[in-house]
XYZ file of C-alpha atoms in Angstrom:
746
model
C 0.151 0.057 -0.105
C 1.642 3.215 -1.140
C 1.269 5.738 1.889
C 2.625 8.533 -0.145
C 1.028 11.804 -1.407
C 0.060 11.214 -5.034
C 0.460 14.614 -5.820
C 2.963 17.733 -4.816
C 1.813 19.021 -1.345
C 5.165 20.851 -0.397
C 4.538 24.567 0.316
C 6.921 26.980 -0.644
C 6.352 29.002 2.544
C 7.235 25.468 4.384
C 10.407 25.253 2.246
C 11.471 28.734 3.276
C 10.777 27.951 7.160
C 12.543 25.097 7.270
C 15.735 26.353 5.262
C 15.624 29.198 7.327
C 15.711 27.220 10.721
C 18.762 24.780 9.036
C 21.181 27.659 8.018
C 23.221 29.957 10.487
C 21.078 32.747 12.233
C 23.808 35.363 10.354
C 23.025 33.977 7.044
C 19.308 34.154 7.911
C 19.491 37.455 8.591
C 20.790 38.373 5.239
C 18.174 36.279 3.365
C 14.541 37.892 2.331
C 11.393 36.050 3.976
C 9.212 37.472 1.169
C 8.662 34.984 -1.712
C 7.024 37.343 -3.962
C 10.366 38.946 -4.525
C 11.756 36.420 -6.583
C 9.035 34.624 -8.299
C 8.314 32.012 -6.244
C 5.285 29.508 -6.946
C 2.074 30.057 -5.440
C 0.934 26.732 -4.900
C 3.131 23.600 -4.291
C 6.491 22.484 -5.568
C 8.286 19.267 -5.778
C 9.836 16.753 -3.171
C 12.605 18.754 -2.419
C 12.119 22.351 -3.529
C 15.587 22.728 -5.298
C 14.688 25.114 -7.651
C 13.197 27.558 -4.837
C 16.180 26.919 -2.746
C 18.468 28.117 -5.865
C 15.964 31.440 -6.289
C 15.913 31.904 -2.486
C 19.956 32.367 -2.224
C 20.368 33.944 -5.770
C 17.795 36.651 -4.678
C 19.455 37.143 -1.009
C 21.639 39.955 0.114
C 24.360 37.435 0.815
C 27.510 39.584 0.486
C 30.113 40.566 3.323
C 31.970 43.571 3.310
C 35.725 43.277 4.612
C 37.612 46.193 4.685
C 41.382 45.114 4.204
C 44.413 46.504 2.703
C 44.310 43.765 -0.163
C 40.646 42.794 -0.562
C 37.834 45.121 -0.328
C 35.120 43.073 -1.033
C 34.491 39.200 -0.227
C 31.490 37.547 -1.343
C 29.980 35.246 1.157
C 28.415 33.018 -1.629
C 31.784 31.385 -1.945
C 32.029 30.607 1.845
C 28.316 29.605 2.202
C 28.710 27.226 -0.978
C 31.693 25.628 0.659
C 29.902 25.296 3.928
C 26.631 23.934 2.898
C 27.721 22.593 -0.786
C 25.473 22.834 -4.001
C 21.829 23.851 -3.888
C 21.029 20.005 -4.512
C 22.904 19.135 -1.885
C 21.349 21.631 0.515
C 18.128 20.701 -0.460
C 18.776 17.200 0.154
C 19.922 18.169 3.792
C 16.879 20.224 4.442
C 14.478 17.446 3.438
C 16.384 15.436 5.961
C 16.033 17.860 8.387
C 12.188 18.065 8.132
C 11.500 14.417 7.562
C 11.174 13.170 11.236
C 7.847 12.141 12.528
C 6.042 15.524 13.950
C 8.414 18.016 12.036
C 5.546 19.697 10.856
C 4.843 21.070 14.170
C 8.524 22.192 14.667
C 8.454 23.941 11.349
C 5.035 25.394 11.684
C 5.657 26.830 15.338
C 5.335 30.417 14.087
C 1.583 29.618 13.669
C 1.112 28.278 10.197
C -1.153 25.513 10.338
C -2.718 25.576 7.164
C 0.054 23.681 5.149
C -0.744 20.188 3.864
C 1.169 17.280 5.404
C 4.668 17.073 3.278
C 6.588 14.470 5.050
C 6.659 10.925 4.149
C 5.061 8.457 6.614
C 7.526 6.058 8.005
C 6.798 2.412 9.134
C 9.084 1.608 11.952
C 10.210 -1.825 13.298
C 10.151 -2.842 17.089
C 12.619 -5.227 18.850
C 9.904 -7.966 18.172
C 10.249 -7.426 14.239
C 6.741 -6.233 14.139
C 5.584 -2.989 12.102
C 4.446 0.217 13.634
C 3.452 3.663 12.498
C 3.742 6.974 14.478
C -0.215 7.986 15.294
C 0.555 11.341 13.679
C 1.787 9.856 10.491
C -1.889 8.498 10.479
C -3.287 11.888 9.571
C -0.891 12.106 6.918
C -1.616 8.908 5.373
C -5.527 10.158 5.733
C -4.941 13.208 3.771
C -2.983 11.501 1.283
C -5.628 8.829 0.680
C -8.278 11.617 0.406
C -5.973 13.311 -2.304
C -5.572 9.913 -4.350
C -9.129 8.625 -4.374
C -10.719 12.203 -5.286
C -10.841 12.552 -8.958
C -11.417 16.239 -9.492
C -9.419 19.159 -9.468
C -8.278 20.111 -5.960
C -7.769 23.898 -5.634
C -5.501 25.441 -3.004
C -8.531 26.454 -0.908
C -9.587 22.948 -0.948
C -6.075 21.541 0.399
C -6.088 24.416 3.074
C -9.236 23.290 4.830
C -8.324 19.975 4.555
C -4.936 20.715 6.106
C -6.178 23.094 8.805
C -9.247 20.223 9.786
C -6.309 17.452 10.426
C -3.622 19.560 12.041
C -6.528 20.517 14.327
C -7.597 17.170 15.279
C -4.086 16.057 15.587
C -3.414 18.926 18.175
C -6.682 17.892 19.765
C -6.453 14.036 20.142
C -2.586 13.369 20.096
C -0.811 15.470 23.345
C 2.370 13.147 23.066
C 3.950 10.871 20.835
C 2.706 7.347 20.374
C 2.739 4.499 17.973
C -0.138 2.095 16.703
C 0.523 -1.561 15.089
C 0.315 -1.113 11.339
C -2.066 -3.250 9.665
C -2.532 -2.577 5.900
C -6.377 -3.977 6.009
C -7.360 -0.669 8.489
C -6.142 1.820 5.993
C -7.257 -0.017 3.001
C -11.005 0.087 4.658
C -10.562 3.645 5.053
C -9.504 3.940 1.433
C -12.645 2.136 0.224
C -14.781 4.198 2.700
C -13.937 7.120 1.020
C -14.367 5.868 -2.301
C -17.991 5.054 -1.589
C -18.760 8.579 -0.070
C -16.963 10.357 -2.775
C -19.107 8.597 -5.655
C -22.178 9.214 -4.093
C -21.440 12.985 -3.898
C -23.994 14.645 -6.292
C -25.916 17.601 -6.879
C -29.122 17.564 -5.737
C -31.175 20.434 -7.496
C -33.372 20.823 -4.233
C -30.357 21.770 -2.357
C -27.736 23.042 -4.652
C -29.271 25.823 -6.505
C -30.611 27.554 -3.437
C -27.060 27.095 -2.082
C -25.670 28.386 -5.218
C -28.197 31.392 -5.060
C -27.543 32.090 -1.364
C -23.602 31.990 -1.660
C -22.993 33.755 -5.094
C -24.851 36.700 -3.519
C -22.602 37.029 -0.394
C -19.931 39.861 -0.321
C -16.389 38.787 -0.033
C -15.824 39.247 3.944
C -19.297 36.939 4.218
C -18.044 34.367 1.804
C -14.491 34.301 3.814
C -16.434 33.517 6.935
C -18.786 31.305 5.207
C -15.679 28.959 4.230
C -13.695 29.429 7.562
C -16.974 28.319 9.396
C -16.802 24.941 7.717
C -13.762 24.219 10.285
C -14.428 24.571 13.920
C -11.237 25.672 15.392
C -10.141 28.920 16.754
C -8.528 30.914 13.537
C -5.615 32.887 14.998
C -4.861 35.994 12.808
C -1.736 34.641 10.782
C -4.402 31.606 9.740
C -7.320 33.769 8.708
C -4.912 36.182 6.830
C -3.438 33.380 4.859
C -6.598 31.696 4.184
C -8.106 35.247 3.085
C -5.010 35.602 0.786
C -5.929 32.069 -0.782
C -9.517 32.662 -1.198
C -9.294 36.046 -2.739
C -6.651 34.571 -5.387
C -8.853 32.159 -6.365
C -12.078 34.592 -6.471
C -9.905 36.677 -8.613
C -8.686 34.054 -11.208
C -11.852 32.252 -11.725
C -14.438 35.079 -11.463
C -14.371 35.940 -15.363
C -15.448 32.275 -16.101
C -19.173 32.025 -17.395
C -19.558 29.126 -14.743
C -17.874 31.140 -11.818
C -20.979 30.550 -9.614
C -21.049 26.875 -10.249
C -17.658 26.544 -9.757
C -17.683 28.369 -6.501
C -20.775 26.212 -5.166
C -19.024 22.925 -6.031
C -16.042 24.172 -4.321
C -17.933 24.969 -0.964
C -20.275 21.702 -1.143
C -17.103 19.451 -1.672
C -15.149 20.596 1.058
C -18.015 20.803 3.618
C -18.628 17.039 2.436
C -15.089 15.982 2.808
C -14.702 17.622 5.984
C -17.883 15.802 7.461
C -16.496 12.333 6.104
C -12.931 12.936 7.565
C -14.714 13.617 10.980
C -17.017 10.636 10.470
C -13.760 8.263 9.906
C -11.705 9.716 12.993
C -14.858 9.402 15.266
C -15.349 5.822 13.878
C -11.715 4.404 14.625
C -10.431 6.164 17.802
C -7.901 3.236 18.243
C -5.833 4.621 15.207
C -6.323 8.378 15.437
C -6.065 8.824 19.556
C -4.076 8.230 22.419
C -4.373 4.884 24.138
C -3.608 1.273 22.984
C -3.312 -2.523 24.017
C 0.145 -1.957 25.178
C 2.550 1.074 25.798
C 5.150 2.157 23.319
C 8.838 3.445 24.088
C 11.142 4.796 21.288
C 14.341 3.186 21.250
C 16.788 5.684 19.689
C 19.401 4.044 17.537
C 22.733 6.200 17.143
C 25.916 5.250 14.907
C 28.232 2.423 16.461
C 25.093 0.271 17.757
C 24.239 2.612 20.650
C 20.430 2.260 21.922
C 19.231 4.710 23.841
C 15.908 5.310 25.827
C 14.424 8.757 27.407
C 13.791 8.201 31.021
C 10.749 10.319 31.040
C 9.228 8.515 28.450
C 10.052 5.079 29.694
C 8.978 6.130 33.536
C 5.811 7.191 31.987
C 5.003 3.937 30.135
C 5.921 1.988 33.621
C 3.698 4.346 35.686
C 6.832 5.455 37.591
C 6.978 9.089 38.753
C 9.083 11.182 36.578
C 10.713 13.494 39.150
C 14.101 13.858 37.334
C 14.593 17.818 37.920
C 18.236 18.133 39.948
C 19.119 21.900 38.801
C 17.886 24.852 36.638
C 19.557 23.365 33.469
C 17.912 19.567 34.107
C 14.603 21.613 33.064
C 15.465 21.757 29.639
C 16.950 18.412 29.291
C 15.981 14.958 29.399
C 18.116 12.114 30.887
C 18.975 8.848 28.428
C 19.639 5.348 29.262
C 21.304 2.754 27.394
C 19.227 -0.367 26.664
C 21.419 -2.591 28.517
C 20.707 -0.670 31.760
C 17.222 -0.770 31.183
C 17.029 -4.170 30.873
C 19.288 -4.595 34.529
C 17.341 -2.076 36.030
C 13.656 -2.768 35.124
C 13.586 -6.408 34.246
C 10.190 -7.763 34.287
C 8.588 -4.404 34.557
C 9.299 -3.936 30.719
C 8.058 -6.999 29.323
C 4.606 -5.359 28.258
C 6.237 -2.365 26.895
C 7.067 -2.253 22.763
C 10.140 -0.558 21.862
C 10.240 0.882 18.503
C 13.290 1.226 17.111
C 14.055 4.804 15.383
C 17.397 5.851 14.162
C 18.845 9.383 15.238
C 18.778 11.420 11.625
C 21.454 14.018 11.231
C 21.546 16.048 8.278
C 25.204 17.378 7.270
C 25.292 20.539 9.412
C 22.492 19.963 11.785
C 20.672 17.281 13.764
C 17.285 16.363 13.157
C 14.806 17.392 16.046
C 12.974 14.698 17.963
C 9.527 15.223 19.597
C 9.465 15.121 23.411
C 8.127 12.418 25.596
C 5.618 14.230 27.463
C 4.468 16.930 25.018
C 4.573 16.767 21.157
C 4.795 20.244 20.878
C 8.425 20.009 22.338
C 11.380 18.981 20.467
C 14.951 18.029 21.630
C 18.329 16.750 19.870
C 21.201 15.001 21.647
C 23.359 17.010 23.986
C 26.418 16.570 21.663
C 24.384 17.567 18.826
C 23.359 20.615 20.692
C 26.804 21.414 21.836
C 28.371 21.334 17.890
C 25.446 23.499 16.780
C 26.036 25.804 19.428
C 30.045 26.094 18.523
C 28.964 26.366 15.136
C 26.882 29.516 15.326
C 29.047 31.039 18.028
C 32.418 30.164 15.856
C 30.779 30.911 12.226
C 27.736 32.724 12.966
C 27.891 35.269 15.838
C 32.011 35.169 15.764
C 31.834 35.905 19.492
C 35.841 35.117 20.040
C 36.399 37.856 17.221
C 34.337 40.333 18.847
C 34.689 40.267 22.670
C 37.863 42.447 24.037
C 39.176 40.122 26.572
C 38.822 36.634 28.050
C 36.908 38.163 30.954
C 33.962 38.713 29.275
C 33.825 35.220 27.652
C 34.356 33.405 30.905
C 30.873 33.790 32.311
C 29.409 32.473 29.121
C 31.768 29.604 28.966
C 30.781 28.709 32.488
C 27.079 28.395 31.645
C 28.210 26.092 29.001
C 30.274 24.198 31.378
C 27.010 23.674 33.610
C 24.709 23.262 30.839
C 26.592 20.419 28.937
C 27.612 18.098 31.231
C 31.475 18.096 30.932
C 32.171 14.401 31.739
C 29.680 13.015 29.295
C 31.216 15.209 26.999
C 34.747 14.036 27.766
C 33.675 10.846 27.386
C 32.387 11.482 23.935
C 35.745 13.272 22.775
C 37.627 10.359 24.087
C 35.553 7.954 22.426
C 36.104 10.045 18.917
C 39.953 9.952 19.923
C 39.995 13.622 19.916
C 41.787 14.437 23.244
C 44.887 15.376 21.678
C 43.484 17.719 19.447
C 41.279 19.671 21.757
C 43.323 22.518 23.653
C 43.635 22.493 27.274
C 41.585 19.194 27.787
C 42.414 16.992 30.638
C 41.462 13.440 29.890
C 41.747 11.149 32.963
C 41.536 7.850 30.928
C 44.236 9.056 28.983
C 46.602 10.239 31.886
C 45.819 6.933 33.526
C 46.908 4.841 30.562
C 50.852 3.737 30.437
C 53.227 5.716 28.044
C 54.824 4.114 24.808
C 58.207 4.095 26.473
C 57.037 2.447 29.648
C 55.470 -0.133 27.698
C 58.224 -0.797 25.378
C 60.734 -1.494 28.794
C 58.043 -3.638 30.471
C 57.981 -5.462 26.807
C 61.996 -5.967 26.546
C 61.845 -6.918 30.113
C 60.012 -9.957 29.437
C 61.459 -10.721 26.291
C 64.786 -11.337 28.261
C 63.594 -13.042 31.131
C 61.748 -15.349 28.614
C 65.232 -16.003 26.972
C 66.900 -16.599 30.124
C 64.301 -19.265 31.217
C 64.756 -21.214 27.919
C 68.463 -21.302 27.996
C 68.274 -22.699 31.509
C 66.403 -25.461 30.252
C 68.519 -26.456 27.546
C 71.688 -26.097 29.870
C 73.328 -29.452 31.042
C 72.911 -30.827 34.770
C 76.529 -30.909 35.517
C 76.937 -27.388 34.753
C 77.836 -24.727 37.453
C 74.992 -22.634 38.888
C 74.014 -19.659 37.170
C 75.425 -16.114 38.412
C 73.545 -13.001 38.538
C 74.356 -10.908 35.837
C 73.448 -7.297 35.378
C 70.352 -6.554 33.152
C 71.321 -5.591 29.547
C 70.960 -2.008 28.965
C 69.371 -0.817 25.693
C 71.073 2.042 23.793
C 69.139 5.136 22.909
C 68.955 4.025 19.297
C 67.400 0.830 19.745
C 65.031 2.531 22.226
C 63.888 5.181 19.846
C 63.833 2.247 17.040
C 61.531 0.516 19.443
C 59.455 3.674 19.784
C 59.066 3.765 15.833
C 58.135 0.372 15.797
C 55.495 0.883 18.279
C 54.130 4.059 16.354
C 54.196 1.951 13.121
C 52.424 -0.727 15.257
C 49.777 1.719 16.132
C 49.330 2.908 12.528
C 49.163 -0.266 11.351
C 46.046 -0.867 13.922
C 44.413 2.189 12.783
C 44.707 1.053 9.076
C 43.619 -2.273 9.900
C 40.539 -0.440 11.717
C 39.976 1.888 8.676
C 40.070 -1.099 6.189
C 37.426 -2.537 8.438
C 35.452 0.566 8.492
C 35.983 0.812 4.329
C 35.012 -2.882 4.028
C 31.846 -2.052 6.159
C 31.300 1.028 4.220
C 31.881 -1.055 0.819
C 29.217 -3.530 2.107
C 26.658 -0.871 2.968
C 27.332 0.714 -0.302
C 26.694 -2.486 -1.946
C 23.363 -3.044 0.296
C 22.385 0.367 -0.874
C 22.953 -0.579 -4.619
C 20.941 -3.379 -4.444
C 18.359 -1.081 -2.856
C 18.676 1.419 -5.425
C 18.630 -1.495 -8.218
C 15.309 -2.323 -6.507
C 14.258 0.966 -6.629
C 14.999 1.244 -10.283
C 12.874 -1.809 -11.050
C 10.166 -0.447 -8.791
C 10.478 2.657 -10.572
C 10.262 1.109 -14.288
C 6.850 -0.406 -13.100
C 5.708 3.010 -11.681
C 6.556 4.289 -15.185
C 4.393 1.924 -16.594
C 1.672 2.583 -14.081
C 2.175 5.937 -14.907
C 1.509 5.556 -18.624
C -1.454 3.435 -17.947
C -2.649 6.279 -15.592
C -2.106 8.618 -18.233
C -4.166 6.914 -20.512
C -6.913 6.651 -17.914
C -6.457 10.288 -17.245
C -6.711 11.147 -21.065
C -9.959 9.394 -20.898
C -11.163 11.142 -17.897
C -10.432 14.405 -19.546
C -12.567 13.587 -22.297
C -15.192 12.574 -19.922
C -14.940 16.107 -18.234
C -15.084 17.843 -21.494
C -18.232 16.160 -22.135
C -19.187 16.752 -18.288
C -18.436 20.268 -19.030
C -20.944 20.654 -21.833
C -23.371 19.124 -19.707
C -22.813 21.573 -16.896
C -23.238 24.516 -19.471
C -26.457 23.110 -20.236
C -27.371 22.514 -16.636
C -26.283 25.820 -16.241
C -28.837 27.360 -18.542
C -31.420 25.445 -17.090
C -30.425 26.893 -13.589
C -31.465 30.251 -14.711
C -34.580 29.289 -15.963
C -35.044 27.054 -12.492
C -34.224 30.649 -10.716
C -37.405 31.767 -12.466
C -39.425 29.137 -11.329
C -38.171 29.249 -7.930
C -39.292 33.002 -7.805
C -42.857 31.590 -8.938
C -42.825 28.757 -6.462
C -42.500 31.405 -3.654
C -45.515 33.050 -5.205
C -47.465 29.816 -5.346
C -46.685 29.101 -1.661
C -48.261 32.330 -1.004
C -51.334 32.075 -2.873
C -51.587 28.323 -1.609
C -52.753 29.976 2.022
C -55.609 31.950 -0.084
C -56.587 29.079 -1.846
C -57.225 27.221 1.342
C -59.353 30.381 3.015
C -61.294 30.012 -0.258
C -61.520 25.995 -0.118
C -63.212 26.502 3.657
C -65.513 28.868 2.097
C -66.434 26.770 -0.741
C -67.232 23.722 1.617
C -69.730 26.025 3.037
C -71.577 26.524 -0.148
C -71.222 23.017 -1.041
C -74.222 22.353 1.120
C -76.616 24.883 -0.386
C -75.518 23.514 -3.884
C -76.705 19.767 -2.769
C -80.245 20.663 -3.266
C -79.527 21.534 -6.898
C -77.839 18.605 -7.777
C -81.218 16.577 -7.510
C -83.007 18.920 -10.063
C -79.920 18.644 -12.452
C -79.952 14.698 -12.396
C -83.400 14.596 -13.386
C -82.504 16.811 -16.182
C -79.789 15.290 -17.465
C -81.792 11.875 -17.303
C -84.488 13.867 -19.630
C -81.744 14.956 -21.982
C -80.260 11.158 -22.071
C -83.940 9.828 -23.151
C -84.260 12.805 -25.850
C -80.970 11.783 -27.239
C -81.414 8.282 -27.327
C -84.572 9.088 -29.317
C -82.711 11.314 -31.915
C -80.087 8.536 -32.314
C -83.064 5.977 -33.403
C -84.336 8.711 -35.662
C -80.740 8.852 -37.104
C -80.461 5.193 -37.685
C -83.871 5.182 -39.481
C -82.907 7.999 -41.868
C -79.497 5.897 -42.670
C -81.629 2.809 -43.678
C -83.556 5.317 -45.873
C -80.580 6.762 -47.440
C -79.075 3.618 -48.015
C -82.201 2.372 -49.802
C -82.099 5.497 -51.945
C -78.330 5.124 -52.811
C -78.554 4.832 -56.347
C -80.892 7.660 -56.706
C -78.977 10.344 -54.590
C -75.633 11.192 -55.921
C -74.549 13.132 -53.046
C -75.350 9.999 -50.256
C -71.875 9.480 -49.246
C -71.504 13.031 -48.134
C -74.628 13.003 -46.463
C -73.398 9.582 -44.413
C -70.413 11.182 -43.386
C -72.291 14.232 -42.048
C -74.572 11.601 -40.547
C -71.847 9.737 -38.800
C -70.499 12.896 -37.216
C -73.605 13.755 -35.874
C -73.795 10.132 -34.441
C -70.223 10.468 -32.879
C -71.025 13.956 -31.470
C -74.556 12.525 -29.914
C -72.372 9.751 -28.587
C -70.023 11.858 -27.062
C -72.922 13.938 -25.260
C -74.478 10.948 -24.336
C -71.418 9.531 -22.780
C -70.628 13.044 -21.128
C -74.631 12.750 -20.213
C -73.708 9.217 -18.528
C -70.544 10.430 -16.992
C -72.366 13.584 -15.324
C -75.369 11.058 -14.482
C -72.836 8.770 -12.370
C -71.010 11.721 -10.472
C -74.513 13.207 -9.540
C -75.740 9.595 -8.337
C -72.738 9.067 -6.020
C -73.037 12.647 -4.886
C -76.794 12.040 -4.215
C -76.306 8.425 -2.443
C -73.749 10.281 -0.011
C -76.247 13.237 0.744
C -79.053 10.583 1.368
C -76.747 8.596 3.659
C -75.851 11.895 5.400
C -79.693 12.610 5.618
C -80.633 9.180 6.789
C -77.941 9.420 9.527
C -79.463 12.856 10.337
C -83.061 11.108 10.606
C -81.719 8.328 12.644
C -80.609 10.673 15.437
C -83.813 12.781 15.072
C -85.785 9.491 15.659
C -83.722 8.235 18.690
C -84.085 11.585 20.025
C -87.704 11.629 20.104
C -88.164 8.259 20.913
C -86.032 9.128 24.241
C -88.832 11.701 25.140
C -87.252 14.852 23.537
C -90.018 16.426 21.476
C -89.069 19.377 18.723
C -91.595 22.225 18.204
C -89.977 22.936 14.780
C -88.448 20.162 12.551
C -85.906 20.926 10.515
C -86.113 22.544 7.142
C -83.755 21.832 3.891
C -82.363 24.980 2.527
C -83.977 24.255 -0.898
C -87.516 24.170 0.592
C -88.043 20.549 0.205
C -89.709 18.812 3.413
C -86.837 16.094 4.009
C -89.215 14.531 7.070
C -91.201 13.024 3.998
C -88.923 9.853 2.408
C -90.936 10.269 -0.836
C -88.810 13.151 -1.376
C -85.471 10.965 -1.186
C -85.931 9.278 -4.346
C -82.816 7.281 -5.603
C -81.393 8.799 -9.126
C -82.682 5.051 -10.446
C -86.460 5.765 -9.587
C -86.596 8.875 -11.562
C -88.712 8.474 -14.299
C -87.287 9.077 -17.553
C -90.435 10.775 -18.962
C -90.661 13.534 -16.567
C -91.877 16.672 -18.061
C -90.272 19.886 -17.868
C -91.338 23.339 -18.855
C -88.925 24.063 -21.413
C -87.758 20.486 -22.854
C -84.952 20.608 -25.878
C -86.570 20.025 -29.077
C -85.810 16.945 -30.870
C -83.032 17.019 -33.675
C -84.458 16.600 -36.937
C-alpha cells in the first residue's frame, strides 16, 4: 500500500521556514523572507524544492563587506557554498532535517497550520520485528488517501481547509507521541469508505440551486467567514490572513469564467462533505487517531556505532513511575537517556509489556534532526552533543563571538554557563571515544592520563623478552653445569629505544590502518546494500513508469469525460437560470396556497347549499339522455332510408359522413351525460346517507322523550321529513316533464 502523497503537497512557505531554521542565524538575517520578491511558485513544489532554494539564495543579500588592505569585498556566497555545498545538496539536507515524525509542528511553530502534510509516513520496526506507525503519521496517510481518491481538480482552497482540519484534529487528539501497530487492512478499509462516499457526491437540484443563490450573493467578507466556519477551530490572525489571501486569489482567478457561480458552489459543498466524511472516519476509528492502545510504546533511539538509547521520562511514563528528574535549573530543558542494557538490568520484568520502537537518530550534514519530546508533542529535543556542536558552529561561524570580545574576562561567564549546561564528564567521554583528546586544547582526559606511556610499555616488553630467553636457555643447559650467576640486566641504547618507539608507532599506525580497512569494508558492504536497494528501486521505478503511462491513458479518458461533463454543466447552467425564475414563481405560489385554503373553506360551506340543486340537475340530465336516444333512433332510421335511396341520390356519401359525424357528436354527448349522471348519483347517495343518519339521530332523540316544535327544514325548501322526497336516481322516471324541454333533432 502506497502511503505517500500522489501529488505535490510541499508549500513554498514550508521550504522557506525549514531552510531558514537549517542555516546559520547570521546568514538568515541576510535572506529575504518575502517569496513574492523572487517569483516563487504560489501553490506547491516538488519533493525537495531545489529550484526554490536556488532562487532563495540568488535573490538574497549574501555579500559581506570586509575592509582590508588587499581585498575590499569578499562575497559570502563562496563561503556559503563551501559550508553547505551545492543547492541540490542543501535541498537534500533540508529534506532530511524536516522529515522526522512531527517535524511539521516544529517547522510550523510560528503559527502556520494551514499547510498540507508534506512529510513521508515511515513504518518502523519494534524489537520483536513488528511493524508500527506513528499516530501523527496516521493523519498524513488520511490526507494522502483523500487526495488520491478524489478524482477532480483540488484547488489550494480545498487543500488548505483539509490541512487545518486534520492538523487541528491531531493537536486535539494527540498530546504526546505514540505508535500503533500497522495493519494494512485498516487503511484499505478507510480508502474504500472514502471511495464509496465520494462516488455518492452529487448535486441535488433541490439543495444545490438555493445554495448557489445564497453563496454567490454574499460579499467577500461574508464568503470568507462562510468558508472559515466549515472548520470549527479558533482561527488565529496568521491563519485567517493566509486563508483570506488564498481565497481572494481563487475568486480573482475564476470570477471571469462563465460558470464561476457553479464552481464556487461546488467548491464549498465538496469541502463541507469531505470534512464531514473525515470527521466520521476519525470518530469511528478512535484506536488509530487517539492516544491509548493495548500496549505502551517507547522509542528506542539507535545512534551510530550500535548505541541504543531510551528517554527516562518516556520509559517512566510507560511503566507508571513518577518522573521527578529535575535536579538543577539546566535539567528543566534536558531529558536524561539510558542505554538499553541499563534498562534491562534495572527494570527487568517491568518492561515485558512495553513495545520498544526502533528509531534511527537522523542527522543532516550541518544540523541534527529534532525529536519530539516524551511528554508533549509541541516540545522538541536533540542529543546534547548535537546541541553542543550546533552551539559552537553558531558561536564561531555565525556570531563570531571570539572575534568580537575585547578580553577573556567577558567570555568566561558565558563559557561557565556552557560548562554547567553541557555535562562536561559526558562530553569528555564522547571526545575520548572519538580519539580527539589530543586535538582539543587544554582538555584533561582522565582516561588518557591513566594509561601508561609508550616508552614504559616498550621497557616492560623488553624485560619480559629477556626473562623469557633466560628461562629457555636454563632448560637447555646440562645438569652438571655450574650454578648461574647473576649478571646485570642488559641495557638498551638510545638508538635501539628510538627504533622500538618507531616500531610501536608503526604498530599503532598499522592497527589504525586495519581499523580503517575494516571501516572501509563495512562502508563497501553498506554501499553494496544501497546499490541493491537502488536497483530494486529502479525496477520499482520502471514498474511505476508503466503504471504512470496506464494512468495517463486513464487521465486522457477522464479528461474527455470531463469535457463532456462541462458541456452538460453548461446546459445545466442554462437550466439553472430558468429554474431560478421558477423558484421565484414557486414562492409566489406558496403565498397563494394560503389564500386558496381560505377559499376552500368558504366553498365547503357553499357545497351544502348546492346539494339541493344537484337533484334537479340529475333529473334534467336523464331527460336529455332519453331525448338523445330518441334522436339516435331517428338518425338510424334515416341512415336506412338513405341506403335504400343510394342509387338515386348522388350526394349520399357526403350526407352519410355528415350523419356519422352527428352520430359521433351525439355519442360523445351521451357519454358526457352518462358520466355526469353517475357523478350526480354518487353525490346523491352520499347526501342521502348523511340525511338518513340525521333522521336516525332525530328518531332516536324523539324516542327518548325529547320533542321538537319545529322540525329541520332543508335549504332548498323541500320537506326532508317525507321519505318520498328522498328518491334514488334510479327511481326517477325517464319521461318526467319540464316546462322547457329540448326540441328533438331533426
